[in-house]
Structures are given as structure tokens and as C-alpha cells.
Coordinates of C-alpha atoms in Angstrom, one line a residue:
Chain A
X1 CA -15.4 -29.2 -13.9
X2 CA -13.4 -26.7 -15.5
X3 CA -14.7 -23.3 -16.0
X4 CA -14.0 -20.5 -18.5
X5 CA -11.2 -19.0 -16.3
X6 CA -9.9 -22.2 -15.0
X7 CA -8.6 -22.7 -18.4
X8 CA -4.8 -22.7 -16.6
X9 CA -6.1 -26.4 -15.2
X10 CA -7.8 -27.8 -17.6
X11 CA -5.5 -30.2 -18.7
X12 CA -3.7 -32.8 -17.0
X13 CA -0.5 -31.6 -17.6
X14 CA -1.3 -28.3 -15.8
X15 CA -2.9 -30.4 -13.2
X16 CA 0.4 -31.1 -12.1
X17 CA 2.5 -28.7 -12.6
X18 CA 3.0 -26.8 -9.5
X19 CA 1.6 -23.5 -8.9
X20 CA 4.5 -21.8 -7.9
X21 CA 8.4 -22.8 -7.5
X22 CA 11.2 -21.8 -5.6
X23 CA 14.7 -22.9 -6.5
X24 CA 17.7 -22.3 -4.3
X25 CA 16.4 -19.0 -2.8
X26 CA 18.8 -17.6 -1.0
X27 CA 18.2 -14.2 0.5
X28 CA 21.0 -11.6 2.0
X29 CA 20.6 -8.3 3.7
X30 CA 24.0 -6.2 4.1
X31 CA 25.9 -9.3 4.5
X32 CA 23.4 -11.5 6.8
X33 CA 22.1 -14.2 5.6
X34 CA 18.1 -14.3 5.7
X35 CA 17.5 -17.5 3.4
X36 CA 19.9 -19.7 2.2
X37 CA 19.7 -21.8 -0.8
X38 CA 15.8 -22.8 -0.1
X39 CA 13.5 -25.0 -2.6
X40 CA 10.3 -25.5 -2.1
X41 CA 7.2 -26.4 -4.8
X42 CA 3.4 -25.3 -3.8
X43 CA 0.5 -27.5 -5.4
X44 CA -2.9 -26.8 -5.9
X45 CA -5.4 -28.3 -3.4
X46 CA -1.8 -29.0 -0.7
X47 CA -1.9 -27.0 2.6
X48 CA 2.0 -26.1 3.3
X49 CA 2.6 -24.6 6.7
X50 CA 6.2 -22.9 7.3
X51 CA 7.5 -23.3 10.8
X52 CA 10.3 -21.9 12.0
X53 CA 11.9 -19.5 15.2
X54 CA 11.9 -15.9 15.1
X55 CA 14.3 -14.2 12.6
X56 CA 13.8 -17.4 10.2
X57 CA 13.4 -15.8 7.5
X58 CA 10.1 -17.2 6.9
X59 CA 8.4 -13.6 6.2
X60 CA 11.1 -12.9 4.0
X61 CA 10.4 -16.1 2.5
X62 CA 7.0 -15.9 2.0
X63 CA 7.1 -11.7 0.5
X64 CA 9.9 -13.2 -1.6
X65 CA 7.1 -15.9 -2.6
X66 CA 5.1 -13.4 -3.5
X67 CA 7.2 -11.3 -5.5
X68 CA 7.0 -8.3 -3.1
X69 CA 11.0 -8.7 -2.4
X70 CA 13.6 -10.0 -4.8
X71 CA 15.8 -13.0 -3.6
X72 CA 19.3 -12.5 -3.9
X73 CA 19.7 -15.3 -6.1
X74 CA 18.2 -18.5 -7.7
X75 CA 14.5 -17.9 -9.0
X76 CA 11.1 -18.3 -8.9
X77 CA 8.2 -19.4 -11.3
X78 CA 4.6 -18.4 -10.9
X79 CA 2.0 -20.3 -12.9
X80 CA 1.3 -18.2 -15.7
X81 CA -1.4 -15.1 -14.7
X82 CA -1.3 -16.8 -11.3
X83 CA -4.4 -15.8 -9.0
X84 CA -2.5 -14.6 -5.4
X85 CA -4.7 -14.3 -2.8
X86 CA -2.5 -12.8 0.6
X87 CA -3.9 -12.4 3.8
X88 CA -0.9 -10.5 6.4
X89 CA -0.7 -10.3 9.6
X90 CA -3.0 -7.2 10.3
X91 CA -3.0 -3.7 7.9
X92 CA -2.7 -0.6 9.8
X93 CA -5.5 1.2 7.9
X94 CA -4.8 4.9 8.1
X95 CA -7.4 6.8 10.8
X96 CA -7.4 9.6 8.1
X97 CA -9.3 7.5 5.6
X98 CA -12.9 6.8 5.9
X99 CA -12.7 3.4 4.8
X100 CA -15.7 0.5 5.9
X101 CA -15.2 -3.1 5.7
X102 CA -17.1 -3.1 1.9
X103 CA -15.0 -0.4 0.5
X104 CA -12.0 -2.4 1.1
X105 CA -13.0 -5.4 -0.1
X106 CA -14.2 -4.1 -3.4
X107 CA -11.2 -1.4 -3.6
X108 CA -10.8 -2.5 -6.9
X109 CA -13.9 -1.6 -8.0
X110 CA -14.5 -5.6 -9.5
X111 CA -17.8 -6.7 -7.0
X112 CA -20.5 -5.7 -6.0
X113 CA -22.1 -5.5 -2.7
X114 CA -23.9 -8.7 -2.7
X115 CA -20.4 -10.4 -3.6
X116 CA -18.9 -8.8 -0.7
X117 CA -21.7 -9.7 1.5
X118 CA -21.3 -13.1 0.5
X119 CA -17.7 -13.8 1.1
X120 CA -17.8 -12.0 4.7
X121 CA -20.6 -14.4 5.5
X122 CA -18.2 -17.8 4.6
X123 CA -16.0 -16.2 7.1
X124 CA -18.2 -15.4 9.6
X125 CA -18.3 -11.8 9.9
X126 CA -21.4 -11.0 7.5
X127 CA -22.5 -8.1 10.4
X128 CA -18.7 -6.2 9.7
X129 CA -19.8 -5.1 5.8
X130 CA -20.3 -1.4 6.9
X131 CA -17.9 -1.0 9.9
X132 CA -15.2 1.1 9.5
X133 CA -12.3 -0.6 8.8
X134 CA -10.8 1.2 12.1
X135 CA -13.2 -0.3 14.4
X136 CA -13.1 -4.2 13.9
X137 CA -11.0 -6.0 16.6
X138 CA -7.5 -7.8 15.2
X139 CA -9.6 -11.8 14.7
X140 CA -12.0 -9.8 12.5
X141 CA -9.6 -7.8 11.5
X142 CA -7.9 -11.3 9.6
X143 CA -11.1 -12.9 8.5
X144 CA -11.8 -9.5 6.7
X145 CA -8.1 -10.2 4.9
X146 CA -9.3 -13.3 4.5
X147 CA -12.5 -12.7 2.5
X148 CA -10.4 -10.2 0.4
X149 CA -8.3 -12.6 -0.4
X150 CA -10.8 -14.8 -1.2
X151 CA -12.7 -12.5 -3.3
X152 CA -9.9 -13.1 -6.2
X153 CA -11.2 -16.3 -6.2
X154 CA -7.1 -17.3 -5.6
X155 CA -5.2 -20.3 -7.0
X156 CA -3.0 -20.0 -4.5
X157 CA -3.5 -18.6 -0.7
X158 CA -0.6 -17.2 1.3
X159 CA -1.7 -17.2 5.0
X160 CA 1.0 -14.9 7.4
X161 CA 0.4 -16.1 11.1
X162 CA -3.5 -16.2 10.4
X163 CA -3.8 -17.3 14.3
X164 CA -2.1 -14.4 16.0
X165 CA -4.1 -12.3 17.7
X166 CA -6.8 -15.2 18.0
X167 CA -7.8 -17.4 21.1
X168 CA -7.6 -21.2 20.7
X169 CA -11.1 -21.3 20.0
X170 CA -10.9 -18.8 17.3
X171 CA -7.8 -20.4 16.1
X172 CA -9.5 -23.4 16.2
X173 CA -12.3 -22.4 13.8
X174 CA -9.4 -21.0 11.9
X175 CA -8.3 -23.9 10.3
X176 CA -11.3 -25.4 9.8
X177 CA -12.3 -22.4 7.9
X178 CA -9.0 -22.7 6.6
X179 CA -9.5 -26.7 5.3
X180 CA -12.8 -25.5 4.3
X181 CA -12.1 -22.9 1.8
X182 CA -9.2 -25.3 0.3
X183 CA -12.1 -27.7 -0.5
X184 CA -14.0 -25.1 -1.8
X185 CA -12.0 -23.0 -4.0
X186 CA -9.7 -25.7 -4.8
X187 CA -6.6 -23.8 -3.9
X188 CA -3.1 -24.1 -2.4
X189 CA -2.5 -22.5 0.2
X190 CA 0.7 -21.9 2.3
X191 CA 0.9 -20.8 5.7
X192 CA 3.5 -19.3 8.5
X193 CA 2.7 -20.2 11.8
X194 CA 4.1 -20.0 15.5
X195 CA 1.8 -22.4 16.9
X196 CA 2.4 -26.0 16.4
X197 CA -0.3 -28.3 17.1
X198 CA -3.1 -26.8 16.0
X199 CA -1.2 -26.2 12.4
X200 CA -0.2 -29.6 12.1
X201 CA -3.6 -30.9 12.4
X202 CA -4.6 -28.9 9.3
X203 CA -1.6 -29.1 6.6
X204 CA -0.2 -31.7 4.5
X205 CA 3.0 -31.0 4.2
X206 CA 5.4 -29.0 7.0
X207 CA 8.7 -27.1 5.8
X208 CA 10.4 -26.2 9.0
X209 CA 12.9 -23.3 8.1
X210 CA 15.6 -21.8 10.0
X211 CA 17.3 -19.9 6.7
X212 CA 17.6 -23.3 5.0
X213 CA 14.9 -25.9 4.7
X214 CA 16.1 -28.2 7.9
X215 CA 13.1 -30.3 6.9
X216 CA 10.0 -31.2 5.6
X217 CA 7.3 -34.0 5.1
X218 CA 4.2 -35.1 6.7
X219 CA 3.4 -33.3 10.0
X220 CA 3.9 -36.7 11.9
X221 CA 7.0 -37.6 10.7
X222 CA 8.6 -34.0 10.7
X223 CA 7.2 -33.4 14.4
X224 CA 9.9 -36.6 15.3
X225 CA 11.9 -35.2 13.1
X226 CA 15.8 -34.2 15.3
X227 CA 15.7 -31.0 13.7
X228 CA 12.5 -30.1 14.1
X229 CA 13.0 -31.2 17.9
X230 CA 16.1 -29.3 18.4
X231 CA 14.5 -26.1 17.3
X232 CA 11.3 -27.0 18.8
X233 CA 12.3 -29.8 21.2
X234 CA 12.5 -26.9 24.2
X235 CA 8.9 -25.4 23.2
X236 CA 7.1 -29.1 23.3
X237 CA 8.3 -30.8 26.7
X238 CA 9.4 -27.8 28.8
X239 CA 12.8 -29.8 28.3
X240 CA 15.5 -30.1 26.3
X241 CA 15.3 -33.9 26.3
X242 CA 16.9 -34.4 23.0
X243 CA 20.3 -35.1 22.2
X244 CA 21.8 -36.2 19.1
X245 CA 25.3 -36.5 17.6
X246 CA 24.5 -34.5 14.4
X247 CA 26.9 -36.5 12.1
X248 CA 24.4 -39.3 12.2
X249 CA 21.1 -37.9 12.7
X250 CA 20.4 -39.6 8.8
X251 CA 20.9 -43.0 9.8
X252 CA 19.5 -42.9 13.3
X253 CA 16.1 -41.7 11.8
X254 CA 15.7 -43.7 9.1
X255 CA 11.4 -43.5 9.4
X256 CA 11.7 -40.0 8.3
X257 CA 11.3 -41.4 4.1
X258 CA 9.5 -38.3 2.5
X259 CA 11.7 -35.4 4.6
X260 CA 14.1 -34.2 1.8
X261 CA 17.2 -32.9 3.9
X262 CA 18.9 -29.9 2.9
X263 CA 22.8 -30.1 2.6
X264 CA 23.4 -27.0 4.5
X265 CA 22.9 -29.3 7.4
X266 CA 25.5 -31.4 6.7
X267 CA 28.5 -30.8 8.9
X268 CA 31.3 -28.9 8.1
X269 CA 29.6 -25.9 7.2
X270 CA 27.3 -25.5 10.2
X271 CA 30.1 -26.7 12.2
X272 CA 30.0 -23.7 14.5
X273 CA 26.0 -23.5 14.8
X274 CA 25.9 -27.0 15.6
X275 CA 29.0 -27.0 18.0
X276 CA 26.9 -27.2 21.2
X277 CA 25.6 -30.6 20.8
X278 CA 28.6 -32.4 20.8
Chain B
X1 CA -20.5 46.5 -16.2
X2 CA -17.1 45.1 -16.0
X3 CA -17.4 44.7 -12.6
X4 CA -19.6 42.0 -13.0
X5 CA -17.7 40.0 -15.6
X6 CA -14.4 40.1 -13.0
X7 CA -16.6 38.8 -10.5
X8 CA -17.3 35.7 -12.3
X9 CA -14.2 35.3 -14.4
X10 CA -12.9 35.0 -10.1
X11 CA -15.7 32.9 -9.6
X12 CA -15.5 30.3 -12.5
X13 CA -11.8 30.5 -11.7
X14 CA -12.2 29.7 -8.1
X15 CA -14.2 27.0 -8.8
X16 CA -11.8 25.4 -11.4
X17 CA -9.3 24.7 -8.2
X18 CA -12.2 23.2 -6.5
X19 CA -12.9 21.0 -8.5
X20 CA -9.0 19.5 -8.6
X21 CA -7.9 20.3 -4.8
X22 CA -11.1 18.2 -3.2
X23 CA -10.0 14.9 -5.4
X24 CA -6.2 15.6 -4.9
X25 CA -6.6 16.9 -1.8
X26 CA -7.8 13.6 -0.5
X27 CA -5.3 11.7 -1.7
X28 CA -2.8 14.1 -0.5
X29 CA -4.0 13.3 3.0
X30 CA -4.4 10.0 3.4
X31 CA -0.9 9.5 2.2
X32 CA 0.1 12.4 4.0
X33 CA 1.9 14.3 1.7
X34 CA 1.1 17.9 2.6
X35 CA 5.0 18.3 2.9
X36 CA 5.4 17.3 -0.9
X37 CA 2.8 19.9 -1.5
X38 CA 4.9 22.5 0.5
X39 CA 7.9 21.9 -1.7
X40 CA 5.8 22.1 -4.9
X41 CA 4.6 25.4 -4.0
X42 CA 8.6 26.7 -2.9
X43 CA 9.8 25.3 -6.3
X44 CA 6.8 27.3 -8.3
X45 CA 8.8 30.5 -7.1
X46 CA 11.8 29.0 -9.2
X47 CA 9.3 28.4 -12.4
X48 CA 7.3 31.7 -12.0
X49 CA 10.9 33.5 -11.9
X50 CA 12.3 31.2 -14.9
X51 CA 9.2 31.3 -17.2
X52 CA 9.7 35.6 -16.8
X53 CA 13.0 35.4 -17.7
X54 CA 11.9 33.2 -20.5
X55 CA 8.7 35.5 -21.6
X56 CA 6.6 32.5 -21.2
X57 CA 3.2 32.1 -18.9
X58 CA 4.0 31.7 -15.6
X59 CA 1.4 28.7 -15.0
X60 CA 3.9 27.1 -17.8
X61 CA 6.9 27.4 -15.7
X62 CA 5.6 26.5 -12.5
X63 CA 3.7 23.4 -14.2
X64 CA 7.4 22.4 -15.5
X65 CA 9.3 23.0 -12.3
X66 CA 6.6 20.7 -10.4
X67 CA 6.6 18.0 -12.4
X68 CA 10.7 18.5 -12.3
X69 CA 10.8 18.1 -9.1
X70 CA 8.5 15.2 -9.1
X71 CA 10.7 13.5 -11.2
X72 CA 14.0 14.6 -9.1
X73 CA 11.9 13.3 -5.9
X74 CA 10.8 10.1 -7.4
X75 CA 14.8 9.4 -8.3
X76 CA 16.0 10.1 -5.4
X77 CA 13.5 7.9 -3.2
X78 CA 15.2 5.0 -5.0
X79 CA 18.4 5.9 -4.4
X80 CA 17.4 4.2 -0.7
X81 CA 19.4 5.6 2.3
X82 CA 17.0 9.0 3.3
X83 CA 13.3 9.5 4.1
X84 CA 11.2 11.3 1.7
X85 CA 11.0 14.0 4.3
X86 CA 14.9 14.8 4.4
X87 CA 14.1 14.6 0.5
X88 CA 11.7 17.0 0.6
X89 CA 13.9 19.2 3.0
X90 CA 16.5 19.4 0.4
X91 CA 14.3 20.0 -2.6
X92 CA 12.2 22.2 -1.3
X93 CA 14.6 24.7 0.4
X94 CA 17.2 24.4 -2.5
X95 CA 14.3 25.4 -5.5
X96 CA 12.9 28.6 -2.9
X97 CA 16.9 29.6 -2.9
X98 CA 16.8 28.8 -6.7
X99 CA 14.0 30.7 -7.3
X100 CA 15.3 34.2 -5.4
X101 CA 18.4 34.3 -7.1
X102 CA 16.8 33.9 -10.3
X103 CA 14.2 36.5 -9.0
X104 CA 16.9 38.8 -7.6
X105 CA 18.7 38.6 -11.5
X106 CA 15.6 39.4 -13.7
X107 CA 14.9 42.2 -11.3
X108 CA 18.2 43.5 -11.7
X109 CA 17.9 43.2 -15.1
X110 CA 15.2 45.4 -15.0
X111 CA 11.7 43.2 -15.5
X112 CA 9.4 44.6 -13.5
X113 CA 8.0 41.6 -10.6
X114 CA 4.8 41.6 -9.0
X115 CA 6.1 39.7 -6.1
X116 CA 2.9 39.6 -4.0
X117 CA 0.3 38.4 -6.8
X118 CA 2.1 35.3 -7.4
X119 CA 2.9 34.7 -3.5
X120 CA -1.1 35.5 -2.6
X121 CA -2.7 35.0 -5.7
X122 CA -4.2 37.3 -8.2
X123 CA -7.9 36.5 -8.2
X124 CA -9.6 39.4 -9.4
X125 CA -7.0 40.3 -12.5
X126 CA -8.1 36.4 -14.0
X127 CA -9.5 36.8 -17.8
X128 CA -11.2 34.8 -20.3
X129 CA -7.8 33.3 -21.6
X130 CA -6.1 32.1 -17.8
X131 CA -10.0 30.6 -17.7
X132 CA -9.5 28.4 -21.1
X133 CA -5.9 27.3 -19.7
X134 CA -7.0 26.1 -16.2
X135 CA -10.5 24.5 -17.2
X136 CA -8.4 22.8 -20.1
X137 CA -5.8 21.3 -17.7
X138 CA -8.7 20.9 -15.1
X139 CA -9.8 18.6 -17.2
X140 CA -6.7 16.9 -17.9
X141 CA -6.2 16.0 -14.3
X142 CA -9.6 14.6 -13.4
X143 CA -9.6 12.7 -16.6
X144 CA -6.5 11.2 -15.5
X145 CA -7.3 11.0 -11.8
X146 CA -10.5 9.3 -12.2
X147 CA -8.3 6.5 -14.2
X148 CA -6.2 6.2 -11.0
X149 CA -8.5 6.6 -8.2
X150 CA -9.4 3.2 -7.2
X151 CA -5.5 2.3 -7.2
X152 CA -4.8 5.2 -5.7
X153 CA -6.8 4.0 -2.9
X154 CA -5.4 0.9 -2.5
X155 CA -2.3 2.0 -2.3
X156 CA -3.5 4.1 0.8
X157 CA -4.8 1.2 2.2
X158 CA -1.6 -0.6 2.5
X159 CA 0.9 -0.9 -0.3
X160 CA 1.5 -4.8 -0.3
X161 CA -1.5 -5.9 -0.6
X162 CA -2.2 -3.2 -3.4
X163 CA 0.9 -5.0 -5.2
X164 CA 0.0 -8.0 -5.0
X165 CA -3.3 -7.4 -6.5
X166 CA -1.1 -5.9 -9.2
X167 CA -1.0 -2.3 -8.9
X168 CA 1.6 -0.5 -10.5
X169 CA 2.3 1.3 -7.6
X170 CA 5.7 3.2 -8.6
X171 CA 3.6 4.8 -11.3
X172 CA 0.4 5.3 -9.9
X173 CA 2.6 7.3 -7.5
X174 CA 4.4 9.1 -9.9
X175 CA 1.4 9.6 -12.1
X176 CA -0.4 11.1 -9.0
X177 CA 2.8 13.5 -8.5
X178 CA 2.9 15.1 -11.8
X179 CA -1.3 15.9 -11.4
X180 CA -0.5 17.9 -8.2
X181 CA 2.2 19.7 -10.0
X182 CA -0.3 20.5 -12.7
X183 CA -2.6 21.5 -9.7
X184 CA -0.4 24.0 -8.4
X185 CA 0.0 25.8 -11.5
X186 CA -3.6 25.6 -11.9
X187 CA -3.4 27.4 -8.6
X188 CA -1.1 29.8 -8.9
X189 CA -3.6 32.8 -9.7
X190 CA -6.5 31.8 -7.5
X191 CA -4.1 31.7 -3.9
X192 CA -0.8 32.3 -4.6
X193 CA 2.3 30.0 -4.1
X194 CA 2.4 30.1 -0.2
X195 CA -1.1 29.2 0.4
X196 CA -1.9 26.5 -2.1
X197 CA -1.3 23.7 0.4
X198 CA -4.2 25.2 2.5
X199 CA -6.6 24.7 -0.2
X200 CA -5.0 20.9 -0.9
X201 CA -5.3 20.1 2.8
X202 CA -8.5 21.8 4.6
X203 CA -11.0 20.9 2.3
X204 CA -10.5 17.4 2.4
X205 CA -9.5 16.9 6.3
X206 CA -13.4 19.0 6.5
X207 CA -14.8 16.2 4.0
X208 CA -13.0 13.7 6.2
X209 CA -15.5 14.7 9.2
X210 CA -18.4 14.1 6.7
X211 CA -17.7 11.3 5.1
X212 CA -18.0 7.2 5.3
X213 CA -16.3 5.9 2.1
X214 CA -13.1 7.0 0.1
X215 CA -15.1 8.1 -2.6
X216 CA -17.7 10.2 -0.3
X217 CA -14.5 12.2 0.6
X218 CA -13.1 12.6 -2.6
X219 CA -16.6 14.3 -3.6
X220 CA -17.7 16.5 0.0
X221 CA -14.2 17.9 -0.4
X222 CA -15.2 19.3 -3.2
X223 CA -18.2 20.8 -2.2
X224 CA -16.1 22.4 1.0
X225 CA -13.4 23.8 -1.5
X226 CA -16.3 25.5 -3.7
X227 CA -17.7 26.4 -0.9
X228 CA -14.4 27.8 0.4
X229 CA -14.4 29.8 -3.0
X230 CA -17.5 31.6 -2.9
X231 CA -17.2 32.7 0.8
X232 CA -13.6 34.0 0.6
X233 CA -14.9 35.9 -2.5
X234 CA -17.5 37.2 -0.6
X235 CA -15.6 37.9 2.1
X236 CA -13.1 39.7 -0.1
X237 CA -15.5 41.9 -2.4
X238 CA -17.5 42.8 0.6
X239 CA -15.0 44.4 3.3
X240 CA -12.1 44.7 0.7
X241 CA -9.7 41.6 1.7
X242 CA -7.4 39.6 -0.4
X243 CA -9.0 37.3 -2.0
X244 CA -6.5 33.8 -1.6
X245 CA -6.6 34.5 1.9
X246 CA -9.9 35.6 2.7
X247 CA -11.0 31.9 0.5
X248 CA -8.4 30.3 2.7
X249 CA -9.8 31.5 5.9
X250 CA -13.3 30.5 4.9
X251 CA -11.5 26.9 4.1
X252 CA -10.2 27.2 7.9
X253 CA -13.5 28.6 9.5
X254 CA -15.5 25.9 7.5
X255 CA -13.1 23.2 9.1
X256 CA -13.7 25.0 12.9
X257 CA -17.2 25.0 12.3
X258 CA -17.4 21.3 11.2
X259 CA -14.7 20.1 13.6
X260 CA -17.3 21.6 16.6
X261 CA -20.7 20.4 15.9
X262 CA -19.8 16.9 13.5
X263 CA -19.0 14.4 16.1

């Protein structure tokens, strides 16, 4: 049922468009390559999770995303007036500032208490609204982010490793809190995250990045996916069981349909990278 | 007679840069720029010895040179490559250098300097017409700050997220700079030059100890910088002290005080 300011979706045509769009991000830092020539497309109501080993680029990615870094080249499209909600890692809130939970959440001055309350209670942490923002332990401290974010009422959700810092069983209720609140608010939202099997139970759609896209589709088929395996193959079984000729990793999988491969891959110019497998 | 209207020319003057140092001060502190203050105050030398030269109000010139500097400050962050303390270092020294030669050629030229009232304030000597000029700009600034407090906050908080929920934050920053130039010109007659970051500072890290909320700060450390004001006046009337000091001591002694007993 579209409302006065869901006016952005109220047609069909909007319906589909996506809310944001990357195309052929490619991101460099006195002469390293971060990101290179990436593409991705985030829809409303999809759960996107980016996986990918340390120094990835998927933070760079994902501020790049949100238009807190500039990419190098190609471009990105926003949604007109598109509603960001982001939830970081954790916030080092200055000790100086006398700052509780409800201050923060209504820095801008657009709640009101009751509001506040109200969102802290959908993540579970209704009995934080007048702690100090010093004081609340690092899990909190992300379902606090969380009901910020959420507070903007956000078409789209960017989630930075919301499970570190979290036991499984926080983790856990995570994502369903997660799944919940993409029900609810009718958002996309897209995610980093280390951990792998507790993610892919929750998302749609996996884009595993190691500065380009080495691929992407359906958490069962990516998590069988050789490049998935190779970066992740060591991580799963405690083993590096896999082995693959990379010049025919296409044909050999032919069940992975929906994973769009990115060229970069290709051999000839990863020839060095890929050099140990053959 | 007279005596009494000096007395509250001081008083009504003292509690003009309460009013502006408790809000600023605040801000100043949570995004710890006392150093940027510091440099302020060195360059106000420079625009106290150019508007002489120039027959203008001193409050003009050092108003000018602050916001000049602000400007210079704000460039040369986005150059990249240095902190914003080596920035500082270099501003600040350079405009105190600026500002003795300047000093040391209007002297020579034969305008007649009263160094220490500009470097400690001047207090007492305030009349009816510096009262006009810093209520006016008083006013100015908390107009404008009250536009910019709740960004100003969030950009305390953390930056990104500020950003994201679309703050300007380049120019809520630079807006915030050119206020606390205006402040230390405001100041210039009530402490002096070298003690202005005092008053910017110890009010507000004594509201700190008292307060729960951003907001609760903003306003106790106003209350401790008036408060600062009439018992440095006090002080100073009753056993014949300077009066920036004596108000900055009282800042210091109410910060002891509340530092001891506020837990």
C-alpha cells in the first residue's frame, strides 16, 4: 500500500528499477588496486551479502556505495532522494561527550522519545534508551546502530560485519532480526560479512569479491562455486581439497546458471595470481 | 557614581562571553580543538596590531584575522598530506611572528600600544559602545549556532554516519570556525588574547562533569562561564587583581571544586 512518502515506488516502473547501481567501479589508492571494474545492482526487498578475504576491498566497496568515498572511475546511481540507512562496525563515541543511547538516535532532532523507544524495543534493547552511549557493550552497541538506521525508515540498509563482536547465538538472532526488518520495512539491504554459514542462510543473493566480482548467485550455488572454494575452500574443510585447472573452470561447472563471471578472471591477465594452481 | 556604571558595563560585558564560550566551548571540546583556539588567539595579536595601523576597532581586526585563518586552515586541510595539528603549528606560530613585527613597526612609528590590555584583557575600561558591538555579534553567533547545533553534534558523534544522514559536514565545520573567530574578538576585552582559550575550554569540561545529554552541556557551561564572570569580578574589585585572570582562575577553581565532589 503505498504511502505519501513512498511516492518513489508507487508505480511499477519504479518497482523495478533498482535502488542503487554500480557500474564498473574500480577503486585505486597510490597505485594499488582496491576494486576493479565491479558491477553490482541492489533491489528493494533482496538481501545481498558481500563475502570476501581481508583487504577485498569490500569496505571500500561498500563507503564507495554509499557515497562516503569516490571510486576512481565508472559510476554510481542512487534512486532519486534515496533513504540510506548504515549501520558500521562499532562508533568510537568520544568519552568527552555526554551522549545516552536517546540522544543519538534522535541527533537530528526528527523523533521523539516514544519513536526512539519504539525502535530500540524491535531490536531488543528497549532497557539501553538512557545509557550512556559509553557504557553499552559492542552487540548493543550494533543493535543501537541498528535502530538508528532504522529510524530513517531506509530504502536501502547497508549492514558492515553486523556479527562481529557477537556470539553465535547473538549472531544468530542477528539475522533473523535482520530477515525480519526486510519484511517489515520492505527494504534492501546489503551486508559484509566474515562468517559464512550463518550469512548464507539469510541472503538471496552472494557477491563474493576479491577486487573484482569472482562471483555471484544464489548462496547454494556460489558456496560450490571454484572461486568461492579457492578463496574459501581452506576456511570450510580445514583442507585445501580443491584443485582446478583455471582455464576450464566455466565448462567444468556448468550448474553454476545465475553466477555472472567477471572477465578479470579470465586468464591472461590474472595469469600471475592464478599461477599456483597449475 | 561612575563606579557603579563600570562595574556593570564589566558585568554585562562578562556575561556577553558567557553566553558564546559555554555553547562554543562545548563544541570546541568534543572535537577537541582547543589547539585551533590557541592559534586563533596568536593570530588576534596580528589583527589587533593591523587594525591600529589601520585606525580601525581592534575587535574588527582580530574578527578578520580569525576568520582568515579559518579560511587558510580549512584550505590547507584539503590539500591532504599534514595533520591539522602540524597545520595549526605553522599558522599559529607564523601569525604571533606576523603580529610582533607589525607591532614592533607601528611602535616605531610612534603609535602608542597598550600591550598588556589586549594580552589580559581590559575589563573595567568596557563602555556603552564595545557593549552594543559584542551583544550585537553575541547575537549573531548564537543565532547561527543554534542553526547548526544538532549537526554539529553529529558530526561529534562520528562523521560518516553524520554524512550519510546528509550533513554538510565541510561547512558545518567551516561555519563553526568562522563563529569562534567572531568569539575571540568578542573576547578580546573581557580576557585578553592569551587567556581566551581558558574561557572556551574550562567551562565546558566543568559542564561536562554535570551533564547527561549534549544539549545539558551546551547550557551548564554556560552557567559555569557566568558564574566564572561574576567571581573573577569579585575577586578582582575586592583585593585589586586583574580581572581576565582573576575570572579565569574562578573558571579553574570552579572546575577543582566540581572535579572533587561530582563523581
Amino acid at each position: 500500500m503505498p504511502t505519501a512518502h513512498q511516492q518513489t515506488v508507487s508505480n511499477a516502473n519504479a518497482e523495478n528499477r533498482p535502488l542503487l547501481s554500480a557500474e564498473n567501479i574500480s577503486y585505486v589508492i597510490r597505485g594499488k588496486t582496491i576494486l576493479d571494474d565491479v558491477s553490482l545492482q541492489l533491489h528493494r526487498r533482496e538481501i545481498i551479502t558481500l563475502i570476501g578475504p581481508n583487504g577485498a576491498g569490500k569496505t571500500s566497496l561498500i563507503r564507495i556505495l554509499l557515497g562516503l568515498s569516490d571510486a576512481s572511475s565508472g559510476k554510481v546511481e542512487r534512486q532519486q532522494s534515496l533513504r540510506l540507512g548504515y549501520v558500521p562496525q562499532a562508533i568510537d563515541v568520544p568519552e568527552v561527550m555526554p551522549i545516552r543511547v536517546v540522544d543519538f538516535l534522535n541527533v537530528t532532532g526528527l523523533y521523539n522519545v516514544k519513536q526512539c523507544q519504539h525502535m530500540l524495543d524491535e531490536v531488543n534493547c528497549a532497557y539501553l534508551l538512557y545509557s550512556p552511549m559509553q557504557n553499552i557493550s559492542g552487540g548493543e552497541m550494533q543493535r543501537v546502530l541498528l535502530a538508528r538506521a532504522l529510524l530513517k525508515k531506509p530504502q536501502l540498509l547497508v549492514l558492515d560485519e553486523p556479527a562481529s563482536g557477537m556470539d553465535i547465538i547473538g549472531q544468530q538472532a542477528l539475522y533473523e532480526t535482520i530477515r525480519f526488518i526486510r519484511d517489515k520495512h520492505d527494504c534492501g539491504i546489503l551486508m559484509v560479512s566474515h562468517d559464512l554459514h550463518l550469512v548464507m542462510a539469510a541472503t538471496d543473493r552472494v557477491i563474493c569479491l576479491n577486487s573484482h566480482i569472482c562471483c555471484t548467485g544464489h548462496p547454494d550455488d556460489v558456496s560450490e562455486h571454484p572461486e568461492y572454494l579457492k578463496l574459501f575452500g581452506d576456511a570450510i574443510d580445514g583442507l585445501a581439497l580443491y584443485s582446478h585447472h583455471h582455464d576450464h573452470e566455466h565448462d567444468l561447472h556448468g550448474n553454476i546458471v545465475d553466477a555472472e563471471h567477471c572477465h578479470s578472471c579470465e586468464p591472461g591477465e590474472h595469469e600471475e595470481k592464478w599461477q599456483g594452481d597449475k | 557614581m561612575w563606579t557603579d556604571s563600570f562595574i556593570l558595563y564589566a558585568l554585562a560585558a562578562g556575561i556577553a562571553l558567557a553566553l558564546v564560550v559555554g555553547p562554543l566551548g562545548s563544541v570546541v571540546v568534543w572535537r577537541r580543538m582547543a589547539y585551533f583556539g590557541d592559534t586563533l588567539a596568536h593570530a588576534a595579536l596580528l589583527g589587533v596590531a593591523l587594525a591600529i595601523a589601520a585606525e580601525q576597532l581592534p575587535m574588527a581586526g582580530v574578527g578578520l584575522t580569525g576568520v582568515l585563518i579559518a579560511v587558510l586552515l580549512f584550505w590547507l586541510e584539503k590539500q591532504g598530506n599534514l595533520s591539522t595539528d602540524t597545520l595549526l603549528g605553522i599558522l599559529s606560530h607564523s601569525a604571533l611572528a606576523l603580529g610582533l613585527i607589525v607591532l614592533s613597526v607601528i611602535q616605531a612609528q610612534g603609535f602608542n600600544i597598550n600591550l598588556m590590555s589586549y594580552l589580559f584583557g581590559d575589563l573595567l575600561a568596557v563602555g556603552p559602545s564595545d557593549l552594543v558591538l559584542m551583544y550585537g555579534s553575541v547575537v549573531i553567533i548564537l543565532l547561527v549556532f543554534s542553526q547548526i547545533l544538532s549537526p554539529l553534534v553529529s558530526i561529534s558523534v562520528n562523521e560518516e554516519l553524520a554524512r550519510i544522514d546528509g550533513v554538510a559536514v565541510e561547512k558545518i565545520r567551516f561555519i563553526f570556525m568562522i563563529l569562534l573567530a567572531l568569539v575571540i574578538a568578542v573576547a578580546l576585552k573581557v580576557v585578553g588574547i592569551l587567556l581566551i582559550t581558558a574561557l572556551l575550554i574550562i567551562p565546558a569540561a566543568t559542564a561536562r562533569l554535570y551533564s547527561k545529554s549534549p544539549k545539558q552541556m551546551v547550557l551548564v557551561s554556560v552557567l559555569m562561564a557566568i558564574a566564572a564572570v561574576v567571581l573573577g569580578l569579585l575577586v578582582s574589585l575586592g583585593w585589586d587583581f586583574p580581572t581576565g585572570p582573576a575570572i579565569v582562575v574562578s573558571a579553574s577553581f570552579l572546575f577543582f571544586v566540581s572535579r572533587i565532589f561530582v563523581r
